[in-house]
Short mmCIF file of C-alpha atoms and ligand atoms in Angstrom, two decimals:
data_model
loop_
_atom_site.label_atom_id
_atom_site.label_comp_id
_atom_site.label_asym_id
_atom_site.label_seq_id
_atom_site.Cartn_x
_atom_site.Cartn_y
_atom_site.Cartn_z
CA UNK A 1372 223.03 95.43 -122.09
CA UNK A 1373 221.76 91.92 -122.18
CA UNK A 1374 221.38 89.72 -119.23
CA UNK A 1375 222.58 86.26 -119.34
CA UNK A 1376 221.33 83.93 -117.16
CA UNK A 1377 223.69 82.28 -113.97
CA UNK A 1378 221.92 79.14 -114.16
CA UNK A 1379 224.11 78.99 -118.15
CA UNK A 1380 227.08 79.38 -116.01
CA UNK A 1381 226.34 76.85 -113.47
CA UNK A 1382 224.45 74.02 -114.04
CA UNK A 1383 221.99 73.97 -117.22
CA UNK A 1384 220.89 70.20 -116.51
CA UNK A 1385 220.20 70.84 -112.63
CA UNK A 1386 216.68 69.82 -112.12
CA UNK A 1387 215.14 70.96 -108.79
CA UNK A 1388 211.87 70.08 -107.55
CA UNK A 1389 209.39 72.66 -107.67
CA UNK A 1390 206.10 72.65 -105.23
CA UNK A 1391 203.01 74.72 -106.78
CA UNK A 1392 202.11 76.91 -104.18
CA UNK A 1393 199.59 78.72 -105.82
CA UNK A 1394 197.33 78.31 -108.76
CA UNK A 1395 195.12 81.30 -110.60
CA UNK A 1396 192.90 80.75 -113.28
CA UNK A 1397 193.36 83.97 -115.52
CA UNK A 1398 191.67 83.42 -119.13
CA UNK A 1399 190.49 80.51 -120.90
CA UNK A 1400 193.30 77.55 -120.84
CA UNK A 1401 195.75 80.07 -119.25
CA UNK A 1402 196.84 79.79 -115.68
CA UNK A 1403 199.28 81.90 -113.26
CA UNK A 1404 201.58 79.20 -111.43
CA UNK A 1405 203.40 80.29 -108.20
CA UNK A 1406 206.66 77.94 -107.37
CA UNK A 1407 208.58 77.59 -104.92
CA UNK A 1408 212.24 75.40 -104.92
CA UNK A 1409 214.06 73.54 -102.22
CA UNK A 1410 217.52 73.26 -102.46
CA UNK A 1411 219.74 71.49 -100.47
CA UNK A 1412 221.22 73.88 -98.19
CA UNK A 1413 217.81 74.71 -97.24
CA UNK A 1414 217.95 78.78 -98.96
CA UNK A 1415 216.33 79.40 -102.72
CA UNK A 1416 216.98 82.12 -104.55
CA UNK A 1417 214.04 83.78 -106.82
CA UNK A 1418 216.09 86.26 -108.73
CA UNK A 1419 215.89 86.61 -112.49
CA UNK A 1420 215.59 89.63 -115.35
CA UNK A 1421 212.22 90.43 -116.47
CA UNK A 1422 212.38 88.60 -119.79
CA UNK A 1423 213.82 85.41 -118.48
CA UNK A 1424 212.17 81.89 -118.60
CA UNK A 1425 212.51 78.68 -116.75
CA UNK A 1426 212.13 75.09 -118.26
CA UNK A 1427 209.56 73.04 -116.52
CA UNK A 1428 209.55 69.73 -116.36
CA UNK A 1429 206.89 66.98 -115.86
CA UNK A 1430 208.37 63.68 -115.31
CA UNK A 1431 207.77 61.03 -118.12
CA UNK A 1432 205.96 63.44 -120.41
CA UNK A 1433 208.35 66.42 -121.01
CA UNK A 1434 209.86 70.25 -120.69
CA UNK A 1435 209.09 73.46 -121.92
CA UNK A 1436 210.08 76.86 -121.93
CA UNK A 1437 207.91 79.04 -119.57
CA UNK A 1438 208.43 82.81 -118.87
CA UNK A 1439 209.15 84.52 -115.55
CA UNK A 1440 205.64 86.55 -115.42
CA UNK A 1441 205.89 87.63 -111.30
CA UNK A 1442 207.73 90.47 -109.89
CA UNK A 1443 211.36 90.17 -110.71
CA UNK A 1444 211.65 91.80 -106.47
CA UNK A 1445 209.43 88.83 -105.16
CA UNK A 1446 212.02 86.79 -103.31
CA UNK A 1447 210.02 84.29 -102.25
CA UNK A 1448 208.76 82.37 -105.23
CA UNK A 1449 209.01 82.32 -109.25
CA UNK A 1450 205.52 83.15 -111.10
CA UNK A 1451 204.53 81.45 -114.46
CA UNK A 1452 201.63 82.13 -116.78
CA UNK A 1453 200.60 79.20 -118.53
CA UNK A 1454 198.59 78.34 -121.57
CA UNK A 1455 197.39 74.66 -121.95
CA UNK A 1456 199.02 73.89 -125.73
CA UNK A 1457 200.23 70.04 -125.63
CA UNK A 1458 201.38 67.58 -123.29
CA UNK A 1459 203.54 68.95 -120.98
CA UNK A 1460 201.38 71.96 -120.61
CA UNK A 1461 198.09 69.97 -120.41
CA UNK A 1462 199.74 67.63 -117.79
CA UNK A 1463 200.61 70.80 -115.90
CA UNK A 1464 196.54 72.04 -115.99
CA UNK A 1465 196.15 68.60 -114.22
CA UNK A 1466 197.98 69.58 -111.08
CA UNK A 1467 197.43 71.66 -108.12
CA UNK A 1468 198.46 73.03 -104.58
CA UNK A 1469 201.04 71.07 -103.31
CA UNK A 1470 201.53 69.10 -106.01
CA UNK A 1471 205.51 69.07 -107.65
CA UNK A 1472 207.16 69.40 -111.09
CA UNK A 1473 210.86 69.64 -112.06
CA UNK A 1474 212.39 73.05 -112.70
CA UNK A 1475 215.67 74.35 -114.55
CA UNK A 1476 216.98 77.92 -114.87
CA UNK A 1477 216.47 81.11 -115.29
CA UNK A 1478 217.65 80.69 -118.71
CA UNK A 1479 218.24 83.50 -121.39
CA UNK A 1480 218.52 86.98 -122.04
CA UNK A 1481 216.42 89.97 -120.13
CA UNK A 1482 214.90 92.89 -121.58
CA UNK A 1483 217.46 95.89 -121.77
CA UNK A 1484 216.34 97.83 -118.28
CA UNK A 1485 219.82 99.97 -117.96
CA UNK A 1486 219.10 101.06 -121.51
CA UNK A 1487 215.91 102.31 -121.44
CA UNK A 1488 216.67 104.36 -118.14
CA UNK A 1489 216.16 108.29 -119.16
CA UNK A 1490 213.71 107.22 -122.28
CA UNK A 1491 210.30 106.48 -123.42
CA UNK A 1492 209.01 103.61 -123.72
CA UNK A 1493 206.31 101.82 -125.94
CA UNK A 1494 205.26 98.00 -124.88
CA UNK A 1495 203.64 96.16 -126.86
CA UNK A 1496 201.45 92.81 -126.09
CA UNK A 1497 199.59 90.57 -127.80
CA UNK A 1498 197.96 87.71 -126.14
CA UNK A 1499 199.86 85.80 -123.63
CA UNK A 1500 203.23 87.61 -124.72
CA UNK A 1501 202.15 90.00 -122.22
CA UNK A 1502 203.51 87.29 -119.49
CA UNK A 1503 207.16 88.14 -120.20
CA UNK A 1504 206.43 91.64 -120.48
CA UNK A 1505 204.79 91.58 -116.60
CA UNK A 1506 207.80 91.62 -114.87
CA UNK A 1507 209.30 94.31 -116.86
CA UNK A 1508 206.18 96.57 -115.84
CA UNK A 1509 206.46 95.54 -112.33
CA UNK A 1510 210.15 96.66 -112.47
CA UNK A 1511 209.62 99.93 -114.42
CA UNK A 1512 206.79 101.21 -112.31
CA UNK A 1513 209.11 100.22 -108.94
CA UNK A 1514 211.49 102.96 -110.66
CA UNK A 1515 208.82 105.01 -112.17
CA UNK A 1516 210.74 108.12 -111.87
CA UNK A 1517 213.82 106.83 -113.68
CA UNK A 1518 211.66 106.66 -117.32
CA UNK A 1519 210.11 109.31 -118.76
CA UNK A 1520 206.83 108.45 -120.80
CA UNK A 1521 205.72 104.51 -121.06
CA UNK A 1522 202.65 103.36 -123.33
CA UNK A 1523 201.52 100.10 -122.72
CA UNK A 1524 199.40 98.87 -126.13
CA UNK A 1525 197.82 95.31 -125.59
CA UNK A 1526 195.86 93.65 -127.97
CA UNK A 1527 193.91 90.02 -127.73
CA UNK A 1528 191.83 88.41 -130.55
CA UNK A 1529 188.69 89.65 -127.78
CA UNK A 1530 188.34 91.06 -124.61
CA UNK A 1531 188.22 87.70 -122.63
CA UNK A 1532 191.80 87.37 -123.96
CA UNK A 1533 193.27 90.07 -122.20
CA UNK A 1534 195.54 88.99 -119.65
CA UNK A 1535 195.94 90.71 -116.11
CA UNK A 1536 192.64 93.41 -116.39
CA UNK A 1537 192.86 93.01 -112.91
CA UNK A 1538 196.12 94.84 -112.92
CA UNK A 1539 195.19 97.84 -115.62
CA UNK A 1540 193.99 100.15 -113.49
CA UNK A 1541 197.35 99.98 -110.49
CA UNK A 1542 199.22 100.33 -113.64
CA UNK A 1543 197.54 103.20 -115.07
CA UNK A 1544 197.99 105.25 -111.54
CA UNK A 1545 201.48 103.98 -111.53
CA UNK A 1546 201.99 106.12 -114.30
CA UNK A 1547 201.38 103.59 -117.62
CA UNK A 1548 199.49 104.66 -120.45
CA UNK A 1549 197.76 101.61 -121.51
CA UNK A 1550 195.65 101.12 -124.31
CA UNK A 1551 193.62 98.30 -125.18
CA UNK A 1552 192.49 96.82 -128.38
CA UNK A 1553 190.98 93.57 -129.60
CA UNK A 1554 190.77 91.81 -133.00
CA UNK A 1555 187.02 91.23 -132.31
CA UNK A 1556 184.34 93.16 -130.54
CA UNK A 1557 182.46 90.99 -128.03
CA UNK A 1558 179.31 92.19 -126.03
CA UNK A 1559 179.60 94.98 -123.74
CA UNK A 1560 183.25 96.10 -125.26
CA UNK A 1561 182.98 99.71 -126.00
CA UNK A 1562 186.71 100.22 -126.61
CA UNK A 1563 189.26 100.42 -129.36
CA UNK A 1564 188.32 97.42 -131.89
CA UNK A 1565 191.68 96.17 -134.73
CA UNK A 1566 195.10 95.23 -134.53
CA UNK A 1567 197.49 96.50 -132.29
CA UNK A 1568 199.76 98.59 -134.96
CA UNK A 1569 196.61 100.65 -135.37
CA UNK A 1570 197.07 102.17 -131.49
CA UNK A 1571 200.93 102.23 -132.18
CA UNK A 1572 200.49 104.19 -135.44
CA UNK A 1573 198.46 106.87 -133.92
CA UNK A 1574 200.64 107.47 -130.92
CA UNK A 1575 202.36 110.90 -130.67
CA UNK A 1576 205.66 110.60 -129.82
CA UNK A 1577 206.95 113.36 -128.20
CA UNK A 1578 211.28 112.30 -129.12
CA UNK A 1579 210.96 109.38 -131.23
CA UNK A 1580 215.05 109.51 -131.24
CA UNK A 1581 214.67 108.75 -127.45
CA UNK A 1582 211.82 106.45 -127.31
CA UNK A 1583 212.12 102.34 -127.01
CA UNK A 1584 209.72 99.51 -128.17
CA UNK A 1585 209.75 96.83 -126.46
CA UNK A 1586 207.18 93.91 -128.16
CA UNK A 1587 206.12 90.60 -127.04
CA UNK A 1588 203.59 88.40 -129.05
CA UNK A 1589 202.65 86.67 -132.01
CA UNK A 1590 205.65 86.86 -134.47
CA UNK A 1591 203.73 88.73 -137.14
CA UNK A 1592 202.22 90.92 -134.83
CA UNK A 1593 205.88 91.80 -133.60
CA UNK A 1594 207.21 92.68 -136.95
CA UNK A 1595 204.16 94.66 -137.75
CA UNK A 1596 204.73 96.34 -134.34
CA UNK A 1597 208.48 96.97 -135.51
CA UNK A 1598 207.50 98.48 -138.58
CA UNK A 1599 204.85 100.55 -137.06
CA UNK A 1600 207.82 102.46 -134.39
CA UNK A 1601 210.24 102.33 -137.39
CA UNK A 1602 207.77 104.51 -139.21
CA UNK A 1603 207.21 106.92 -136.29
CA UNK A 1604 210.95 107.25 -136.03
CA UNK A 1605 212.20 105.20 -133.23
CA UNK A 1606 215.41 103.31 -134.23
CA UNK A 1607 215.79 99.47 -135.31
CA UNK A 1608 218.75 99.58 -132.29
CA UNK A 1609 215.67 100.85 -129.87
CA UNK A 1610 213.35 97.80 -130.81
CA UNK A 1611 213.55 94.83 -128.80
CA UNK A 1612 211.24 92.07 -129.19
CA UNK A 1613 211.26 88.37 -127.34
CA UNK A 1614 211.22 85.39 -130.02
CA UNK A 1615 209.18 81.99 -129.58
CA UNK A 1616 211.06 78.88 -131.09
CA UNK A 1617 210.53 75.26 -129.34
CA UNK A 1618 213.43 74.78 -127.73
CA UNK A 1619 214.79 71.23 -125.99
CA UNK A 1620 218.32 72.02 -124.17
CA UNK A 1621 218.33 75.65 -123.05
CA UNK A 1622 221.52 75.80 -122.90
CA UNK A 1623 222.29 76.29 -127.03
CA UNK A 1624 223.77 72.92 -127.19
CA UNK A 1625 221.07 71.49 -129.37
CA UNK A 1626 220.20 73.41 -132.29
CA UNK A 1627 216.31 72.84 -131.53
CA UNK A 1628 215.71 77.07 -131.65
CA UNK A 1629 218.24 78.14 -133.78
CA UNK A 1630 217.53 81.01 -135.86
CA UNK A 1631 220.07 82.08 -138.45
CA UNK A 1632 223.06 82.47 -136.27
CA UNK A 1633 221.13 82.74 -133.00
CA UNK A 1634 220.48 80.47 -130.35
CA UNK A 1635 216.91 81.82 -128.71
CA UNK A 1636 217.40 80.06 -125.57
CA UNK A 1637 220.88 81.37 -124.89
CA UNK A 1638 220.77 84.50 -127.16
CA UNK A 1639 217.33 85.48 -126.52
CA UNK A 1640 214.71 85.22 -126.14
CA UNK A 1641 215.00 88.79 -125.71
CA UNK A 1642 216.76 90.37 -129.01
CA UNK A 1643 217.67 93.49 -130.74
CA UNK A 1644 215.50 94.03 -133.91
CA UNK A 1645 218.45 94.89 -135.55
CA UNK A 1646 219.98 91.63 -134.78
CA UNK A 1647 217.37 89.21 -135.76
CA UNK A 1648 215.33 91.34 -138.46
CA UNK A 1649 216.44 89.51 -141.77
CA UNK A 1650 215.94 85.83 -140.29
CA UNK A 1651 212.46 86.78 -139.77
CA UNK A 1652 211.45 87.16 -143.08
CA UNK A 1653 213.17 84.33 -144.26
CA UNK A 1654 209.91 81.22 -144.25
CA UNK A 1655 210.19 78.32 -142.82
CA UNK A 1656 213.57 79.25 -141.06
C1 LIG B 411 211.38 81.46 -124.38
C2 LIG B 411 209.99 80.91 -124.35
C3 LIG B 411 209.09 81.37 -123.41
C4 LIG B 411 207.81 80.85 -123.36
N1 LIG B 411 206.96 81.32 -122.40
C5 LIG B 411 205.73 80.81 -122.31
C6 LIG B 411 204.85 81.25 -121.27
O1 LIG B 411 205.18 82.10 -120.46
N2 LIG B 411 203.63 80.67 -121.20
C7 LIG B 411 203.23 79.70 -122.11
O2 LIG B 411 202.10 79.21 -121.98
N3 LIG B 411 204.02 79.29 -123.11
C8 LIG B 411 205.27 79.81 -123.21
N4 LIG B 411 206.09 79.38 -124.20
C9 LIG B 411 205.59 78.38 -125.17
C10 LIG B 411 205.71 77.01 -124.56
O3 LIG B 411 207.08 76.66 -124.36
C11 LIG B 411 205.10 75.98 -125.50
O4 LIG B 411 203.75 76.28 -125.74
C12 LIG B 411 205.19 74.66 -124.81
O5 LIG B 411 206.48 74.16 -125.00
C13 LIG B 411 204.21 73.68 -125.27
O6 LIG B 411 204.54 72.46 -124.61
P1 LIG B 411 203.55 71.28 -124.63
O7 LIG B 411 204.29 70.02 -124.34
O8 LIG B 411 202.37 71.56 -123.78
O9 LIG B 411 203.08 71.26 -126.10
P2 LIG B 411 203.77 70.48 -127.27
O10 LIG B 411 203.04 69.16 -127.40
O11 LIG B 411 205.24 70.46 -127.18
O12 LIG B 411 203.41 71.46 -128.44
C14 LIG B 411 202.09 71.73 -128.89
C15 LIG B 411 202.25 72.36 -130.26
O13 LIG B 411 202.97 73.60 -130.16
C16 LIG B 411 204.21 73.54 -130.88
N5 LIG B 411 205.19 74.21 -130.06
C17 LIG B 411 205.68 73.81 -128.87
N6 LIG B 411 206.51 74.73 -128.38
C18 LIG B 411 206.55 75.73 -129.28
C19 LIG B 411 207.21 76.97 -129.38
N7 LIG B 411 208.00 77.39 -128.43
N8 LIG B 411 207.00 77.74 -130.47
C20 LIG B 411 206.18 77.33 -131.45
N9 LIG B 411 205.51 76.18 -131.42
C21 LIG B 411 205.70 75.39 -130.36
C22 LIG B 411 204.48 72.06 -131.10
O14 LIG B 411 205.25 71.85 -132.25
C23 LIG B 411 203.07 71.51 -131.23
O15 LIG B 411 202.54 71.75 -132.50
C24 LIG B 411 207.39 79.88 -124.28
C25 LIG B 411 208.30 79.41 -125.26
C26 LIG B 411 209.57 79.93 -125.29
C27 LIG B 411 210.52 79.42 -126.33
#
């Protein structure tokens, strides 16, 4: 099941103003973002499905597409990771506490919780695609007993690229089995060293037939990762993976992030690998 986003069936173009309660430096040019809304009738609601993303807005400079990385049960305020690319996201670095920015959404498509209920689950991260993927781990260890295995294989080009180490261990007693790699050995970095299909290759899956693998990341790396579970025997139908494609409306009015017959911001981000696999391979599309 795929979850489309209320804000699509309200109001795409409804701005609100968003107040930065919060801001954590987590690696180089990346920061976590905690916002909070006021509406009108004085009550906000936080609720969105891990996978989801807002648009943020900086006034006379620009909007992009940000993913919901916070707790999808936090009520109180939406959580965004941020790397500094280009305008709107170097204006964003500029600001602080208490400082405001416009905000649209939740827009798009979740990742498929109800389906992997009763399954095993392999997530895989590479670089700051693990911000999408954070919610979904905050939601599956909340209902740890309703999955059976999960792996969670995160790569980064080096270890100062790893998002969230803070969080590795809570995860690992909440019952994750994450493994770490990076493209590049740094000092003091005695673990696994090469690209994240290598971890995914040597996994032993117990029921391949019952497992899901659920990627986030570069775009190569995800249809390397795809190929890798493919190969161990999980289904294309079992893949999911969340796409990347600059995107202007959000609301699939404007063609900006169409791929093939897909609109990413309205049929994704979140997509079956069965759905999307041939546009992938088609360059330049
Ligand atoms: C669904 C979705 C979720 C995203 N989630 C996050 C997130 O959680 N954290 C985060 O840091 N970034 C995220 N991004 C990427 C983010 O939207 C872009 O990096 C951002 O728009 C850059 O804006 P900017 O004005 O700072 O840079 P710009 O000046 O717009 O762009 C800088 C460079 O990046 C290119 N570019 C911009 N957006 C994209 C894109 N989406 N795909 C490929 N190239 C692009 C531009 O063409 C330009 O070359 C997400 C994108 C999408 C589509």
């Amino acid at each position: 099941m795929t979850v489309h986003s209320t804000a699509l069936r309200a109001n795409p173009w409804l701005t609100r103003t968003a107040r930065i309660e919060d801001v954590i430096g987590e690696i180089s040019g990346v920061c976590t973002y905690r916002l909070t809304v006021s509406d009108k009738n004085g009550g906000a609601s936080y609720g969105f499905a891990p996978g989801q993303f807002n648009m943020l807005y900086l006034p006379g400079v620009g909007e992009s597409a940000i993913s919901m990385s916070g707790d999808p049960a936090r009520t109180d305020s939406w959580i965004h990771t941020v790397r500094v690319a280009g305008n709107v996201t170097k204006t964003l670095a500029g600001l602080g506490r208490g400082d405001t920015l416009g905000l649209r959404g939740p827009f798009g498509t979740g990742w498929p919780h109800e389906e992997l209920i009763g399954n095993d689950i392999v997530i895989v991260a590479g670089g700051l695609g693990m911000a999408p993927l954070r919610p979904l781990i905050y939601q599956l260890m909340s209902q740890r007993d309703k999955f059976n295995r999960i792996w969670l294989i995160c790569g980064a080009r080096s270890f100062d690229g790893l998002l969230y180490v803070r969080e590795y261990n809570t995860w690992r007693k909440g019952g994750i089995d994450v493994q770490l790699t990076v493209d590049r050995a740094t000092d003091g970095w005695a673990g696994h060293v090469g690209v994240v299909t290598l971890l995914i290759d040597r996994l032993q899956l117990p029921r391949p037939e019952q497992t899901y693998l659920v990627a986030c990341g570069p775009e190569v790396m995800m249809k390397y990762a795809a190929a890798s579970g493919i190969r161990l025997g999980i289904a294309e139908k079992r893949i999911w993976v969340s796409l990347e494609r600059n995107m202007r409306c959000a609301a699939g009015l404007c063609g900006h992030c169409q791929l093939g017959p897909e609109f990413i911001c309205k049929d994704g981000p979140v997509l079956r690998y069965d759905r999307i696999r041939k546009y992938l391979f088609v360059e330049q599309l």
